[in-house]
Amino acid sequence: MSSVIIYEKRDKVAYITINRPEVYNALNNETKHELFLAIKDYSKDDSLRCAVLTGAGKNAFCAGQDFNESHDIKPDKAKEWIDSFLPFYDEIRGLEKPIVCVVNGACAGSGFQLPLLCDIRIATPNARFGMTEIDAGFPTITGSSLLWTNLGKSLTVDLSLTGRLMSAEEALHHGLISKIIPWEKLDEEVAAYCEMLCSKPPTAIRTMKKWFNMIEEPQYRASFYYAAEAHFRGYASGEPKIWQERFMAKHKARKEAKSKD
């Protein structure tokens, strides 16, 4: 396992941490691959009964796609890029054991899709959730499909078209997360939650998880099929490159201003 993913096993629980805090735990190809390997190991290890997915640091769970990789993608490579997400998305969805996502800070774009793939979502008070692809020039297809399943049409359209960030309190109100835990109690309460899940009958959990996926399967598969076409159109328009450059320029300006304070 490389340094971009920290993978630990404690008793019956696997702890998986996206470890790129210097870029708000953004996803690049290496991170996606290593995350896939960690999830796969958890799936196969019979001594493990529950997993926790989180991000390093206190500022971000995952800010989404690393623009250094997505900035210059050519239209004919759009499907290849979309397909790079499929293996570890499928691995998370296909788990026969519970996975808890602890959202600790910014959770945006494809980074927001990760907790939507998990079974249970817990957040820290500073968590913020957003389908922010629109502000990077992208359509959000798979993400909006996952969000639709969890929140319904109205909020999915709202978040996808505006790119706004939803607070932890709003997420709790709408049932997107199960609870908000203060930082000082986070480790203790997450461990207790995992212990409770580990105590449940594994066959019942496995059977229910399979059923949950069967309900969602047609829409999930269709979203990946259409996402490739949608991103081809997006990149062909030139908008992602323009909007990502704007985003990176704003981020650089904010960072420079903060360093002067």
Tab-separated table of C-alpha atoms in Angstrom:
chain	number	residue	atom	x	y	z
A	1	MET	CA	0.000	0.000	0.000
A	2	SER	CA	1.408	3.395	-0.997
A	3	SER	CA	1.383	6.519	1.163
A	4	VAL	CA	-1.729	7.973	-0.538
A	5	ILE	CA	-3.875	5.442	1.320
A	6	ILE	CA	-3.369	4.445	4.957
A	7	TYR	CA	-4.812	0.991	5.610
A	8	GLU	CA	-4.985	-0.330	9.162
A	9	LYS	CA	-6.652	-3.313	10.826
A	10	ARG	CA	-7.709	-3.050	14.452
A	11	ASP	CA	-9.518	-6.025	15.918
A	12	LYS	CA	-12.408	-6.651	13.505
A	13	VAL	CA	-12.359	-3.220	11.856
A	14	ALA	CA	-10.477	-1.968	8.784
A	15	TYR	CA	-9.587	1.741	8.756
A	16	ILE	CA	-9.012	3.233	5.301
A	17	THR	CA	-7.751	6.828	5.124
A	18	ILE	CA	-7.280	8.901	1.980
A	19	ASN	CA	-3.914	10.482	2.738
A	20	ARG	CA	-3.354	13.519	0.506
A	21	PRO	CA	-4.169	16.360	2.917
A	22	GLU	CA	-1.953	18.817	1.019
A	23	VAL	CA	-4.499	18.683	-1.853
A	24	TYR	CA	-7.584	18.181	0.330
A	25	ASN	CA	-7.396	14.419	-0.266
A	26	ALA	CA	-8.236	14.822	-3.954
A	27	LEU	CA	-8.464	11.682	-6.064
A	28	ASN	CA	-5.808	10.909	-8.652
A	29	ASN	CA	-5.315	7.613	-10.482
A	30	GLU	CA	-2.895	6.283	-7.875
A	31	THR	CA	-5.319	7.042	-5.058
A	32	LYS	CA	-8.216	5.387	-6.859
A	33	HIS	CA	-6.152	2.267	-7.495
A	34	GLU	CA	-4.845	2.033	-3.932
A	35	LEU	CA	-8.327	2.618	-2.545
A	36	PHE	CA	-9.566	-0.223	-4.741
A	37	LEU	CA	-6.852	-2.528	-3.341
A	38	ALA	CA	-7.672	-1.618	0.266
A	39	ILE	CA	-11.394	-2.212	-0.222
A	40	LYS	CA	-10.659	-5.507	-1.957
A	41	ASP	CA	-8.455	-6.669	0.916
A	42	TYR	CA	-11.159	-5.773	3.428
A	43	SER	CA	-13.678	-7.718	1.370
A	44	LYS	CA	-11.537	-10.872	1.368
A	45	ASP	CA	-10.317	-10.782	4.979
A	46	ASP	CA	-12.745	-12.914	6.981
A	47	SER	CA	-11.357	-11.596	10.277
A	48	LEU	CA	-12.737	-8.133	9.453
A	49	ARG	CA	-16.417	-7.351	10.022
A	50	CYS	CA	-16.614	-3.598	9.417
A	51	ALA	CA	-14.657	-0.838	7.644
A	52	VAL	CA	-14.250	2.903	8.144
A	53	LEU	CA	-13.433	5.216	5.236
A	54	THR	CA	-12.222	8.738	6.024
A	55	GLY	CA	-9.779	11.453	4.960
A	56	ALA	CA	-6.544	12.627	6.562
A	57	GLY	CA	-6.617	15.875	8.529
A	58	LYS	CA	-9.494	18.081	9.635
A	59	ASN	CA	-10.075	20.228	6.545
A	60	ALA	CA	-11.340	17.730	4.000
A	61	PHE	CA	-12.675	14.249	3.588
A	62	CYS	CA	-12.119	14.408	-0.178
A	63	ALA	CA	-12.300	17.424	-2.493
A	64	GLY	CA	-12.998	15.265	-5.541
A	65	GLN	CA	-11.019	14.799	-8.708
A	66	ASP	CA	-7.421	16.032	-8.852
A	67	PHE	CA	-7.516	18.677	-11.587
A	68	ASN	CA	-3.873	18.024	-12.421
A	69	GLU	CA	-5.090	14.816	-14.078
A	70	SER	CA	-8.474	15.897	-15.437
A	71	HIS	CA	-7.486	19.323	-16.759
A	72	ASP	CA	-6.208	18.307	-20.194
A	73	ILE	CA	-8.251	15.210	-20.982
A	74	LYS	CA	-9.144	14.928	-24.671
A	75	PRO	CA	-12.761	14.161	-25.637
A	76	ASP	CA	-11.851	10.727	-27.014
A	77	LYS	CA	-10.344	9.817	-23.619
A	78	ALA	CA	-13.462	10.755	-21.630
A	79	LYS	CA	-14.799	7.193	-21.475
A	80	GLU	CA	-11.418	5.877	-20.326
A	81	TRP	CA	-11.380	8.458	-17.537
A	82	ILE	CA	-14.944	7.642	-16.427
A	83	ASP	CA	-14.135	3.936	-16.519
A	84	SER	CA	-11.213	4.525	-14.126
A	85	PHE	CA	-13.753	5.124	-11.353
A	86	LEU	CA	-15.767	1.974	-12.007
A	87	PRO	CA	-13.548	-0.735	-10.403
A	88	PHE	CA	-13.356	0.805	-6.941
A	89	TYR	CA	-16.962	2.059	-7.070
A	90	ASP	CA	-18.056	-1.499	-7.848
A	91	GLU	CA	-15.791	-2.843	-5.115
A	92	ILE	CA	-17.395	-0.551	-2.506
A	93	ARG	CA	-20.951	-1.294	-3.677
A	94	GLY	CA	-20.275	-5.008	-3.839
A	95	LEU	CA	-19.040	-5.326	-0.267
A	96	GLU	CA	-20.881	-7.961	1.725
A	97	LYS	CA	-19.804	-6.309	4.975
A	98	PRO	CA	-20.632	-2.817	6.301
A	99	ILE	CA	-18.565	0.239	5.461
A	100	VAL	CA	-18.941	3.450	7.456
A	101	CYS	CA	-17.860	6.759	5.938
A	102	VAL	CA	-16.632	9.431	8.354
A	103	VAL	CA	-16.827	12.769	6.547
A	104	ASN	CA	-14.370	15.131	8.206
A	105	GLY	CA	-14.541	18.445	6.345
A	106	ALA	CA	-15.039	19.280	2.668
A	107	CYS	CA	-16.714	16.531	0.671
A	108	ALA	CA	-17.171	17.580	-2.938
A	109	GLY	CA	-17.537	16.330	-6.494
A	110	SER	CA	-16.423	12.736	-6.910
A	111	GLY	CA	-15.362	12.950	-3.261
A	112	PHE	CA	-19.061	13.293	-2.390
A	113	GLN	CA	-19.798	10.144	-4.361
A	114	LEU	CA	-17.677	8.018	-2.020
A	115	PRO	CA	-19.901	8.416	1.077
A	116	LEU	CA	-22.955	7.892	-1.135
A	117	LEU	CA	-21.537	4.467	-2.007
A	118	CYS	CA	-21.048	3.580	1.668
A	119	ASP	CA	-23.654	2.115	4.016
A	120	ILE	CA	-23.491	4.550	6.922
A	121	ARG	CA	-22.417	8.201	6.882
A	122	ILE	CA	-21.181	10.061	9.947
A	123	ALA	CA	-19.921	13.650	9.869
A	124	THR	CA	-17.903	16.092	11.919
A	125	PRO	CA	-19.445	19.530	12.584
A	126	ASN	CA	-17.358	21.187	9.843
A	127	ALA	CA	-18.399	18.732	7.115
A	128	ARG	CA	-19.700	20.259	3.886
A	129	PHE	CA	-21.243	18.304	1.026
A	130	GLY	CA	-21.460	19.449	-2.585
A	131	MET	CA	-21.950	18.215	-6.140
A	132	THR	CA	-19.508	20.863	-7.301
A	133	GLU	CA	-18.717	19.418	-10.742
A	134	ILE	CA	-20.820	22.160	-12.359
A	135	ASP	CA	-18.266	24.776	-11.226
A	136	ALA	CA	-15.485	22.797	-12.909
A	137	GLY	CA	-17.378	22.588	-16.199
A	138	PHE	CA	-18.516	18.980	-15.767
A	139	PRO	CA	-21.958	17.391	-15.786
A	140	THR	CA	-22.480	15.176	-12.756
A	141	ILE	CA	-24.108	11.959	-13.922
A	142	THR	CA	-23.094	9.059	-11.693
A	143	GLY	CA	-22.946	11.416	-8.720
A	144	SER	CA	-26.450	12.754	-9.316
A	145	SER	CA	-27.724	9.188	-9.757
A	146	LEU	CA	-26.294	8.189	-6.371
A	147	LEU	CA	-27.618	11.358	-4.773
A	148	TRP	CA	-31.078	10.824	-6.303
A	149	THR	CA	-31.234	7.407	-4.645
A	150	ASN	CA	-30.369	8.928	-1.271
A	151	LEU	CA	-32.149	12.298	-1.355
A	152	GLY	CA	-34.689	12.277	-4.196
A	153	LYS	CA	-35.163	14.553	-7.186
A	154	SER	CA	-35.583	18.033	-5.703
A	155	LEU	CA	-32.401	18.178	-3.635
A	156	THR	CA	-30.420	16.351	-6.319
A	157	VAL	CA	-31.370	18.954	-8.921
A	158	ASP	CA	-30.709	21.780	-6.450
A	159	LEU	CA	-27.232	20.580	-5.460
A	160	SER	CA	-26.210	19.473	-8.963
A	161	LEU	CA	-27.204	22.649	-10.817
A	162	THR	CA	-26.021	25.161	-8.215
A	163	GLY	CA	-22.886	23.431	-6.942
A	164	ARG	CA	-23.688	24.809	-3.487
A	165	LEU	CA	-22.334	23.231	-0.323
A	166	MET	CA	-24.688	21.614	2.157
A	167	SER	CA	-23.801	21.874	5.845
A	168	ALA	CA	-23.608	18.905	8.178
A	169	GLU	CA	-26.776	20.139	9.886
A	170	GLU	CA	-28.692	20.252	6.596
A	171	ALA	CA	-27.370	16.814	5.643
A	172	LEU	CA	-28.568	15.429	8.984
A	173	HIS	CA	-31.966	17.068	8.532
A	174	HIS	CA	-32.439	15.364	5.157
A	175	GLY	CA	-31.239	11.976	6.407
A	176	LEU	CA	-28.080	11.925	4.308
A	177	ILE	CA	-25.947	11.310	7.407
A	178	SER	CA	-26.807	9.347	10.545
A	179	LYS	CA	-25.198	11.653	13.078
A	180	ILE	CA	-22.817	14.559	13.675
A	181	ILE	CA	-20.046	13.777	16.146
A	182	PRO	CA	-17.817	16.425	17.798
A	183	TRP	CA	-14.118	16.028	17.085
A	184	GLU	CA	-13.247	15.229	20.691
A	185	LYS	CA	-15.633	12.241	20.694
A	186	LEU	CA	-15.109	11.104	17.106
A	187	ASP	CA	-12.756	8.148	17.572
A	188	GLU	CA	-14.640	6.808	20.573
A	189	GLU	CA	-18.101	7.006	19.003
A	190	VAL	CA	-17.026	5.667	15.608
A	191	ALA	CA	-15.363	2.702	17.330
A	192	ALA	CA	-18.543	2.053	19.321
A	193	TYR	CA	-20.652	2.250	16.164
A	194	CYS	CA	-18.379	-0.249	14.418
A	195	GLU	CA	-18.474	-2.558	17.421
A	196	MET	CA	-22.269	-2.536	17.220
A	197	LEU	CA	-22.185	-3.391	13.496
A	198	CYS	CA	-19.651	-6.168	14.104
A	199	SER	CA	-22.068	-7.750	16.570
A	200	LYS	CA	-24.813	-8.207	13.958
A	201	PRO	CA	-25.350	-11.523	12.123
A	202	PRO	CA	-23.165	-11.485	8.977
A	203	THR	CA	-25.497	-13.555	6.800
A	204	ALA	CA	-28.387	-11.164	7.387
A	205	ILE	CA	-26.145	-8.192	6.606
A	206	ARG	CA	-24.808	-9.853	3.455
A	207	THR	CA	-28.320	-10.705	2.253
A	208	MET	CA	-29.674	-7.208	2.851
A	209	LYS	CA	-26.719	-5.513	1.177
A	210	LYS	CA	-27.191	-7.670	-1.899
A	211	TRP	CA	-30.868	-6.723	-1.978
A	212	PHE	CA	-30.147	-3.002	-1.594
A	213	ASN	CA	-27.830	-3.175	-4.611
A	214	MET	CA	-30.378	-5.094	-6.680
A	215	ILE	CA	-32.871	-2.266	-6.147
A	216	GLU	CA	-30.391	0.358	-7.394
A	217	GLU	CA	-28.522	-1.656	-10.019
A	218	PRO	CA	-30.258	-0.584	-13.279
A	219	GLN	CA	-29.929	3.136	-12.532
A	220	TYR	CA	-26.339	2.771	-11.326
A	221	ARG	CA	-25.203	0.948	-14.492
A	222	ALA	CA	-27.076	3.374	-16.734
A	223	SER	CA	-25.356	6.311	-15.035
A	224	PHE	CA	-21.891	5.067	-15.983
A	225	TYR	CA	-22.994	4.422	-19.558
A	226	TYR	CA	-24.396	7.933	-19.939
A	227	ALA	CA	-21.553	9.565	-17.981
A	228	ALA	CA	-19.062	8.565	-20.687
A	229	GLU	CA	-21.200	10.219	-23.371
A	230	ALA	CA	-21.880	13.288	-21.213
A	231	HIS	CA	-18.200	13.861	-20.439
A	232	PHE	CA	-17.293	13.418	-24.098
A	233	ARG	CA	-19.699	16.258	-24.896
A	234	GLY	CA	-18.360	18.317	-22.018
A	235	TYR	CA	-14.714	18.016	-23.025
A	236	ALA	CA	-15.581	18.574	-26.687
A	237	SER	CA	-17.171	21.908	-25.704
A	238	GLY	CA	-13.936	23.104	-24.081
A	239	GLU	CA	-15.806	24.186	-20.951
A	240	PRO	CA	-14.045	21.926	-18.410
A	241	LYS	CA	-10.621	23.342	-19.276
A	242	ILE	CA	-11.863	26.946	-19.001
A	243	TRP	CA	-13.765	26.415	-15.751
A	244	GLN	CA	-11.034	24.383	-14.093
A	245	GLU	CA	-8.511	27.126	-14.901
A	246	ARG	CA	-10.844	29.662	-13.280
A	247	PHE	CA	-11.250	27.444	-10.241
A	248	MET	CA	-7.505	26.892	-9.849
A	249	ALA	CA	-6.808	30.624	-10.272
A	250	LYS	CA	-9.317	31.485	-7.531
A	251	HIS	CA	-7.877	28.807	-5.259
A	252	LYS	CA	-4.341	30.088	-5.834
A	253	ALA	CA	-5.424	33.662	-5.072
A	254	ARG	CA	-7.140	32.591	-1.833
A	255	LYS	CA	-4.086	30.589	-0.795
A	256	GLU	CA	-1.742	33.519	-1.462
A	257	ALA	CA	-4.011	35.925	0.408
A	258	LYS	CA	-4.178	33.561	3.371
A	259	SER	CA	-0.377	33.225	3.471
A	260	LYS	CA	-0.063	37.015	3.782
A	261	ASP	CA	-2.366	37.209	6.805
